[in-house]
């Protein structure tokens, strides 16, 4: 979609507002065109010396009234227009936000947060200006131009009008050259601003790391480098924009010189009056505005187009997974991976490689294996954050693609190793997936996640604000709050991705007991690097290079020879470590 395809339908939808503003502009233009005629008329009246006192005052009063009306119209059209284009900005921001919500990891892997934020502010502003000011200035400029030129031709002299138009082809050429450059440099200015914004966002998010590593000055240097290139790019765009003015000025001087020469000649030969020549001079001055308007429209439009290029690239980027399934309810059942192969766009070898496994409904399953063996990817495929290139994932015998995404996602409560907490109270953080939950339910979830005691020790208990603007929690506390959140959602599938890594083993043990008691009949997948976490699972899968390397219960896996069992060997290593720690 081009910028015009965005703006034209918008203008149509808000035809009343645009029409009202345009009507007022037309009023202003007509009054403005009428003014020189009136002045010329007055001059002729004075030159003739024949004006009666009363008549003269009436003419002057008319002029003054026209001035006041023009003023009123000017204020009104802006008020109407800005109220409307503001809505365009709101719509674009909503569309962007909605799209960002639909996008998954494949999108965010290739985008920078700060740049996305710049899109919602800087770029949307530029588009708003193109949709408002530019549209009306184009209308106004064209209207004024037509009115002025026809009035010149009709009431003064058509030859003079023609001479006044002589420089226009030159002007059009100059405008075209400038616009091309302006588009290019506007784009660069927006891009570099995005990069600068991104740097600021990242520095603030990682301010502790920056300080801890003593990187303040390097960071500041990088900031000033980016700020300079953003300023340079913006300056370059402005430099090109500034060229509109001299182009207008030059054209106008040429027109003025030529038409005064011709006008003098015409007056000399009594073809027009001095009053008419005076009016003509004023009309010529009025052509300045349409010329400037063209320059302003072009510059707003090019800036808007550059911004729209950036924004539409994000809005149009296809989703990694299509939401085309029709099944709206997920009945908890068997999970099946049939020969699933999946490689990340950036990865050169599959993260999951012809993997086949079945998870019985209502069981607790452990997924272990070395780092990078594909454990997290397996969970991501189950939640359909990605679609595999080969094979199929099934839920209850139905391919995942047949489910509606929202239903599928709501069916899994996923707790990652580093969960996100929002800047709100602990209670609201826990009740995120079920805001209607009562305080008692929230507390029950916190008890099951063994975090109730920790929460009660916070300054305001469950009402303590945490996150960026509140109390800082330890990694283990954050993990358990996230677990409480997942438990409260009562989703049929609970996916823990090393979610208890920062919790000590006694506490972890109690949590697992609560899970066993509380999640009867529901499926729990536990990914962990600590084997004791999965020791009691109904079944354990050991992944290696994206494949199932071993499978069985804890006892079965341990019974295997440690030389070819990763699990058996790892178990011994971890037992030894634990006993060393205990000493
Ligand atoms: P695990 O959770 O078992 O440590 P992962 O599932 O995270 O392993 O990763 C499996 C493989 O995929 C690894 O080789 C990892 O480097 C790669 N990988 C993970 N995430 C991405 C990504 N977003 N882009 C490219 N490669 C990835
Ligand atoms: Mg992982």
XYZ file of N, CA and C in Angstrom, residues 206-387:
546
model
N 19.933 -1.660 30.107
C 21.120 -2.371 30.589
C 22.026 -1.487 31.411
N 21.418 -0.491 32.080
C 22.254 0.510 32.756
C 23.147 -0.120 33.824
N 22.668 -1.184 34.460
C 23.483 -1.813 35.509
C 24.710 -2.479 34.905
N 24.488 -3.181 33.797
C 25.611 -3.858 33.145
C 26.621 -2.832 32.652
N 26.117 -1.737 32.094
C 27.009 -0.699 31.578
C 27.883 -0.169 32.700
N 27.254 0.093 33.866
C 28.010 0.626 34.992
C 28.980 -0.409 35.539
N 28.482 -1.644 35.668
C 29.322 -2.692 36.251
C 30.556 -2.932 35.404
N 30.439 -2.808 34.114
C 31.580 -3.074 33.235
C 32.383 -1.803 32.979
N 31.980 -0.692 33.616
C 32.705 0.563 33.434
C 32.647 1.060 31.998
N 31.509 0.866 31.361
C 31.403 1.218 29.941
C 30.765 2.588 29.724
N 30.600 3.373 30.822
C 29.867 4.633 30.676
C 30.428 5.504 29.565
N 31.767 5.661 29.561
C 32.305 6.626 28.603
C 32.240 6.071 27.183
N 32.480 4.766 27.041
C 32.360 4.169 25.706
C 30.928 4.298 25.207
N 30.004 4.086 26.152
C 28.593 4.159 25.815
C 28.204 5.584 25.418
N 28.730 6.549 26.197
C 28.420 7.944 25.900
C 28.997 8.339 24.545
N 30.160 7.779 24.246
C 30.783 8.096 22.966
C 29.949 7.573 21.807
N 29.453 6.353 22.021
C 28.616 5.759 20.983
C 27.333 6.584 20.819
N 26.812 7.046 21.962
C 25.608 7.880 21.900
C 25.881 9.144 21.106
N 27.018 9.793 21.405
C 27.254 11.068 20.732
C 27.498 10.838 19.247
N 28.111 9.686 18.906
C 28.285 9.358 17.499
C 26.938 9.221 16.798
N 26.042 8.477 17.444
C 24.713 8.258 16.848
C 23.931 9.561 16.783
N 24.036 10.364 17.863
C 23.310 11.632 17.897
C 23.804 12.529 16.769
N 25.121 12.483 16.548
C 25.676 13.320 15.496
C 25.160 12.856 14.131
N 25.154 11.550 13.903
C 24.700 11.121 12.577
C 23.205 11.371 12.402
N 22.439 11.287 13.509
C 21.012 11.613 13.402
C 20.844 13.093 13.062
N 21.651 13.946 13.730
C 21.563 15.383 13.466
C 22.001 15.683 12.038
N 23.062 15.022 11.598
C 23.562 15.250 10.236
C 22.505 14.879 9.201
N 21.884 13.715 9.409
C 20.889 13.253 8.442
C 19.709 14.212 8.405
N 19.311 14.668 9.588
C 18.196 15.589 9.675
C 18.565 16.928 9.022
N 19.810 17.352 9.251
C 20.281 18.610 8.667
C 20.299 18.512 7.146
N 20.753 17.360 6.663
C 20.828 17.163 5.215
C 19.425 17.279 4.585
N 18.443 16.672 5.265
C 17.069 16.760 4.766
C 16.607 18.214 4.774
N 16.950 18.932 5.845
C 16.519 20.326 5.943
C 17.208 21.197 4.903
N 18.452 20.828 4.603
C 19.199 21.591 3.609
C 18.472 21.517 2.259
N 18.007 20.332 1.923
C 17.284 20.186 0.658
C 15.944 20.897 0.725
N 15.310 20.810 1.881
C 14.020 21.470 2.046
C 14.174 22.972 1.861
N 15.307 23.502 2.359
C 15.536 24.950 2.306
C 15.650 25.445 0.868
N 15.933 24.532 -0.057
C 16.100 24.960 -1.448
C 14.781 25.338 -2.115
N 13.662 24.914 -1.527
C 12.375 25.289 -2.109
C 12.238 26.800 -2.162
N 12.666 27.465 -1.088
C 12.431 28.885 -0.954
C 13.142 29.712 -2.025
N 14.471 29.538 -2.181
C 15.130 30.296 -3.258
C 14.545 30.009 -4.636
N 14.105 28.756 -4.846
C 13.517 28.435 -6.160
C 12.267 29.278 -6.385
N 11.444 29.386 -5.332
C 10.235 30.202 -5.419
C 10.609 31.668 -5.639
N 11.572 32.143 -4.842
C 11.979 33.548 -4.909
C 12.474 33.915 -6.294
N 13.343 33.065 -6.845
C 13.904 33.346 -8.168
C 12.796 33.399 -9.214
N 11.919 32.404 -9.172
C 10.834 32.370 -10.157
C 10.006 33.632 -10.078
N 9.755 34.024 -8.835
C 8.894 35.172 -8.641
C 9.540 36.458 -9.146
N 10.851 36.613 -8.901
C 11.539 37.820 -9.375
C 11.499 37.876 -10.883
N 11.735 36.710 -11.515
C 11.694 36.685 -12.980
C 10.306 37.116 -13.459
N 9.277 36.534 -12.819
C 7.917 36.868 -13.215
C 7.634 38.352 -13.002
N 8.096 38.877 -11.844
C 7.831 40.276 -11.524
C 8.496 41.194 -12.541
N 9.769 40.932 -12.817
C 10.499 41.785 -13.749
C 9.813 41.799 -15.111
N 9.512 40.591 -15.608
C 8.913 40.501 -16.946
C 7.552 41.185 -16.974
N 6.759 40.953 -15.911
C 5.404 41.490 -15.997
C 5.360 42.987 -15.728
N 6.316 43.511 -14.943
C 6.329 44.972 -14.751
C 6.716 45.649 -16.056
N 7.671 45.062 -16.765
C 8.053 45.628 -18.072
C 6.851 45.662 -19.008
N 6.188 44.489 -19.104
C 5.027 44.421 -19.996
C 3.886 45.320 -19.497
N 3.691 45.305 -18.138
C 2.614 46.103 -17.549
C 2.830 47.590 -17.809
N 4.078 48.051 -17.637
C 4.395 49.465 -17.900
C 4.036 49.821 -19.331
N 4.424 48.921 -20.208
C 4.145 49.154 -21.636
C 2.633 49.254 -21.879
N 1.888 48.373 -21.222
C 0.430 48.357 -21.406
C -0.213 49.621 -20.852
N 0.286 50.097 -19.692
C -0.252 51.329 -19.117
C 0.060 52.496 -20.050
N 1.307 52.502 -20.549
C 1.771 53.560 -21.451
C 0.854 53.660 -22.660
N 0.449 52.477 -23.155
C -0.419 52.477 -24.329
C -1.902 52.486 -23.962
N -2.156 52.840 -22.672
C -3.541 52.991 -22.212
C -4.395 51.738 -22.345
N -3.739 50.584 -22.332
C -4.537 49.354 -22.426
C -5.074 48.940 -21.062
N -4.336 49.272 -19.987
C -4.836 49.040 -18.623
C -4.607 50.298 -17.803
N -5.314 50.408 -16.665
C -5.145 51.590 -15.809
C -4.034 51.342 -14.795
N -3.598 52.409 -14.122
C -2.590 52.254 -13.063
C -3.153 51.398 -11.941
N -4.437 51.617 -11.664
C -5.095 50.797 -10.632
C -5.013 49.318 -10.969
N -5.235 49.000 -12.225
C -5.163 47.598 -12.634
C -3.752 47.042 -12.455
N -2.772 47.878 -12.811
C -1.387 47.420 -12.634
C -1.092 47.212 -11.154
N -1.628 48.101 -10.302
C -1.449 47.933 -8.852
C -2.041 46.595 -8.412
N -3.289 46.318 -8.856
C -3.907 45.036 -8.508
C -3.027 43.890 -8.983
N -2.507 44.035 -10.200
C -1.715 42.952 -10.743
C -0.500 42.664 -9.862
N 0.161 43.751 -9.429
C 1.322 43.581 -8.535
C 0.931 42.803 -7.295
N -0.234 43.136 -6.725
C -0.687 42.436 -5.516
C -0.994 40.963 -5.822
N -1.617 40.736 -7.003
C -1.902 39.348 -7.388
C -0.631 38.537 -7.530
N 0.354 39.184 -8.121
C 1.620 38.490 -8.301
C 2.153 38.053 -6.940
N 2.014 38.964 -5.973
C 2.427 38.630 -4.606
C 1.639 37.442 -4.075
N 0.379 37.337 -4.489
C -0.446 36.235 -3.990
C -0.067 34.896 -4.605
N 0.671 34.951 -5.684
C 1.127 33.680 -6.261
C 2.237 33.060 -5.413
N 2.831 33.888 -4.536
C 3.879 33.361 -3.654
C 3.317 32.178 -2.859
N 2.116 32.335 -2.324
C 1.581 31.287 -1.451
C 1.396 29.946 -2.172
N 0.716 29.932 -3.341
C 0.620 28.626 -4.015
C 1.987 27.995 -4.289
N 2.963 28.832 -4.614
C 4.301 28.277 -4.868
C 4.886 27.684 -3.600
N 4.802 28.442 -2.518
C 5.292 27.920 -1.235
C 4.510 26.679 -0.844
N 3.199 26.749 -1.076
C 2.353 25.620 -0.699
C 2.833 24.357 -1.413
N 3.160 24.507 -2.706
C 3.645 23.344 -3.436
C 4.912 22.796 -2.783
N 5.815 23.709 -2.456
C 7.047 23.276 -1.788
C 6.745 22.586 -0.468
N 5.857 23.214 0.316
C 5.540 22.652 1.632
C 4.864 21.294 1.486
N 3.930 21.201 0.521
C 3.223 19.931 0.306
C 4.225 18.845 -0.066
N 5.108 19.186 -1.006
C 6.078 18.182 -1.437
C 6.936 17.739 -0.273
N 7.363 18.692 0.545
C 8.265 18.294 1.613
C 7.521 17.477 2.667
N 6.302 17.879 3.019
C 5.523 17.076 3.979
C 5.238 15.694 3.407
N 4.924 15.677 2.124
C 4.555 14.413 1.488
C 5.751 13.460 1.435
N 6.915 13.997 1.073
C 8.100 13.137 0.995
C 8.482 12.612 2.372
N 8.374 13.478 3.379
C 8.673 13.020 4.733
C 7.674 11.951 5.148
N 6.412 12.188 4.816
C 5.370 11.214 5.142
C 5.593 9.901 4.419
N 6.002 9.985 3.170
C 6.214 8.784 2.379
C 7.376 7.967 2.946
N 8.438 8.688 3.327
C 9.585 7.991 3.899
C 9.166 7.272 5.186
N 8.355 7.962 5.990
C 7.901 7.356 7.246
C 6.980 6.170 6.965
N 6.101 6.339 5.987
C 5.162 5.264 5.659
C 5.901 4.034 5.118
N 6.967 4.269 4.351
C 7.780 3.141 3.871
C 8.249 2.310 5.063
N 8.705 3.018 6.092
C 9.235 2.308 7.259
C 8.112 1.612 8.032
N 7.027 2.345 8.225
C 5.936 1.786 9.024
C 5.250 0.628 8.299
N 5.010 0.796 6.994
C 4.273 -0.255 6.288
C 5.127 -1.514 6.175
N 6.450 -1.341 6.173
C 7.303 -2.533 6.139
C 7.039 -3.395 7.372
N 6.808 -2.734 8.504
C 6.524 -3.487 9.734
C 5.100 -4.038 9.718
N 4.144 -3.192 9.284
C 2.749 -3.642 9.280
C 2.539 -4.799 8.300
N 3.286 -4.774 7.194
C 3.071 -5.788 6.159
C 3.946 -7.019 6.321
N 4.871 -6.972 7.249
C 5.739 -8.149 7.389
C 4.883 -9.362 7.751
N 4.958 -10.412 6.937
C 4.074 -11.556 7.198
C 4.350 -12.183 8.558
N 3.323 -12.750 9.114
C 3.486 -13.425 10.399
C 4.193 -14.754 10.177
N 5.024 -15.159 11.147
C 5.768 -16.409 11.005
C 4.802 -17.591 11.037
N 3.746 -17.464 11.829
C 2.735 -18.522 11.842
C 1.392 -17.892 11.494
N 0.679 -18.554 10.594
C -0.611 -18.028 10.152
C -1.711 -18.550 11.082
N -2.641 -17.663 11.388
C -3.739 -18.041 12.267
C -4.935 -18.429 11.396
N -4.885 -19.640 10.860
C -5.931 -20.025 9.909
C -6.766 -21.205 10.385
N -6.446 -21.704 11.594
C -7.194 -22.850 12.113
C -8.581 -22.442 12.570
N -9.510 -23.415 12.602
C -10.865 -23.082 13.000
C -11.260 -23.659 14.351
N -10.447 -24.589 14.868
C -10.814 -25.239 16.120
C -10.587 -24.270 17.276
N -11.663 -23.955 17.989
C -11.573 -22.881 18.976
C -11.376 -23.381 20.401
N -11.562 -24.683 20.616
C -11.326 -25.183 21.969
C -10.269 -26.279 21.933
N -9.365 -26.164 22.854
C -8.307 -27.166 22.955
C -8.715 -28.154 24.037
N -9.030 -29.373 23.637
C -9.318 -30.376 24.662
C -7.994 -31.006 25.041
N -7.688 -30.986 26.330
C -6.402 -31.516 26.748
C -6.286 -32.973 26.306
N -5.185 -33.303 25.708
C -5.024 -34.674 25.251
C -3.585 -34.988 24.968
N -3.389 -35.966 24.140
C -2.051 -36.444 23.824
C -1.313 -35.420 22.961
N -0.028 -35.252 23.259
C 0.821 -34.396 22.430
C 1.677 -35.315 21.576
N 1.712 -35.069 20.280
C 2.521 -35.927 19.423
C 3.414 -35.131 18.488
N 4.681 -35.463 18.453
C 5.615 -34.911 17.469
C 5.893 -36.033 16.472
N 5.543 -35.811 15.190
C 5.795 -36.853 14.185
C 6.890 -36.397 13.243
N 8.063 -36.893 13.441
C 9.180 -36.582 12.542
C 9.377 -35.100 12.315
N 9.314 -34.323 13.405
C 9.376 -32.863 13.281
C 10.814 -32.394 13.052
N 10.969 -31.566 12.020
C 12.267 -30.953 11.759
C 12.070 -29.443 11.696
N 12.920 -28.753 12.436
C 12.808 -27.298 12.438
C 14.190 -26.657 12.555
N 14.466 -25.726 11.659
C 15.708 -24.942 11.737
C 15.322 -23.482 11.854
N 16.014 -22.737 12.712
C 15.783 -21.294 12.824
C 16.227 -20.623 11.535
N 15.573 -19.501 11.192
C 15.963 -18.813 9.962
C 17.467 -18.520 9.943
N 18.008 -18.182 11.124
C 19.424 -17.820 11.163
C 20.317 -19.034 11.386
N 19.731 -20.159 11.726
C 20.559 -21.322 12.059
C 20.922 -22.124 10.828
N 22.105 -22.717 10.832
C 22.476 -23.481 9.639
C 22.159 -24.969 9.776
N 21.942 -25.435 11.032
C 21.493 -26.821 11.136
C 20.241 -26.894 11.996
N 19.424 -27.910 11.777
C 18.140 -27.968 12.470
C 18.298 -27.978 13.987
N 17.477 -27.210 14.674
C 17.469 -27.225 16.129
C 16.666 -28.426 16.610
N 15.691 -28.838 15.814
C 14.927 -30.068 16.066
C 15.028 -30.889 14.784
N 15.444 -32.144 14.943
C 15.821 -32.923 13.764
C 15.040 -34.240 13.722
N 14.090 -34.340 12.839
C 13.232 -35.529 12.694
C 12.860 -36.120 14.042
N 12.319 -35.281 14.889
C 12.034 -35.713 16.251
C 10.638 -36.311 16.354
N 10.561 -37.473 16.960
C 9.271 -38.117 17.170
C 9.121 -38.456 18.642
N 8.029 -38.032 19.248
C 7.741 -38.444 20.617
C 6.264 -38.270 20.907
N 5.801 -38.973 21.933
C 4.405 -38.882 22.330
C 4.346 -38.595 23.814
N 3.465 -37.677 24.190
C 3.299 -37.366 25.609
C 1.847 -37.666 25.974
N 1.693 -38.612 26.881
C 0.343 -39.045 27.270
C -0.348 -37.938 28.060
N -1.660 -37.804 27.876
C -2.372 -36.764 28.616
C -2.282 -36.996 30.118
N -2.185 -35.902 30.845
C -2.207 -35.983 32.296
C -0.906 -36.440 32.933
N 0.148 -36.562 32.134
C 1.406 -37.017 32.725
C 2.346 -35.841 32.963
N 3.357 -36.117 33.766
C 4.428 -35.148 33.966
C 5.647 -35.680 33.235
N 6.174 -34.840 32.343
C 7.260 -35.302 31.490
C 8.470 -34.399 31.686
N 9.623 -35.015 31.829
C 10.851 -34.254 31.952
C 11.562 -34.202 30.610
N 12.117 -33.040 30.293
C 12.888 -32.926 29.060
C 14.262 -32.389 29.438
N 15.280 -33.183 29.221
C 16.627 -32.790 29.615
C 17.565 -32.975 28.429
N 18.792 -32.581 28.643
C 19.780 -32.700 27.573
C 20.747 -31.541 27.649
N 21.860 -31.661 26.933
C 22.866 -30.588 27.004
C 22.301 -29.258 26.503
N 22.991 -28.177 26.831
C 22.612 -26.849 26.344
C 22.607 -26.854 24.814
N 21.590 -26.278 24.247
C 21.519 -26.193 22.788
C 20.993 -27.454 22.136
N 20.468 -28.385 22.947
C 19.994 -29.642 22.347
C 18.583 -29.510 21.779
N 17.920 -28.387 22.029
C 16.615 -28.166 21.396
C 15.439 -28.213 22.354
N 15.701 -28.149 23.668
C 14.613 -28.266 24.651
C 13.647 -27.083 24.554
N 14.203 -25.883 24.569
C 13.338 -24.702 24.498
C 12.623 -24.641 23.158
N 13.310 -25.048 22.114
C 12.709 -25.034 20.783
C 11.513 -25.974 20.728
N 11.636 -27.114 21.397
C 10.534 -28.068 21.427
C 9.288 -27.431 22.033
N 9.483 -26.695 23.135
C 8.338 -26.019 23.756
C 7.775 -24.941 22.827
N 8.681 -24.217 22.164
C 8.237 -23.150 21.263
C 7.401 -23.729 20.127
N 7.778 -24.896 19.647
C 7.014 -25.534 18.564
C 5.648 -25.975 19.068
N 5.625 -26.427 20.314
C 4.352 -26.869 20.884
C 3.387 -25.691 21.037
N 3.940 -24.506 21.353
C 3.085 -23.318 21.492
C 2.843 -22.659 20.139
N 3.430 -23.213 19.120
C 3.332 -22.698 17.747
C 3.868 -21.281 17.634
N 5.004 -21.043 18.275
C 5.663 -19.761 18.020
C 6.373 -19.850 16.681
N 6.640 -21.054 16.254
C 7.214 -21.323 14.939
C 6.457 -22.515 14.353
N 6.494 -22.625 13.040
C 5.991 -23.835 12.401
C 7.185 -24.636 11.906
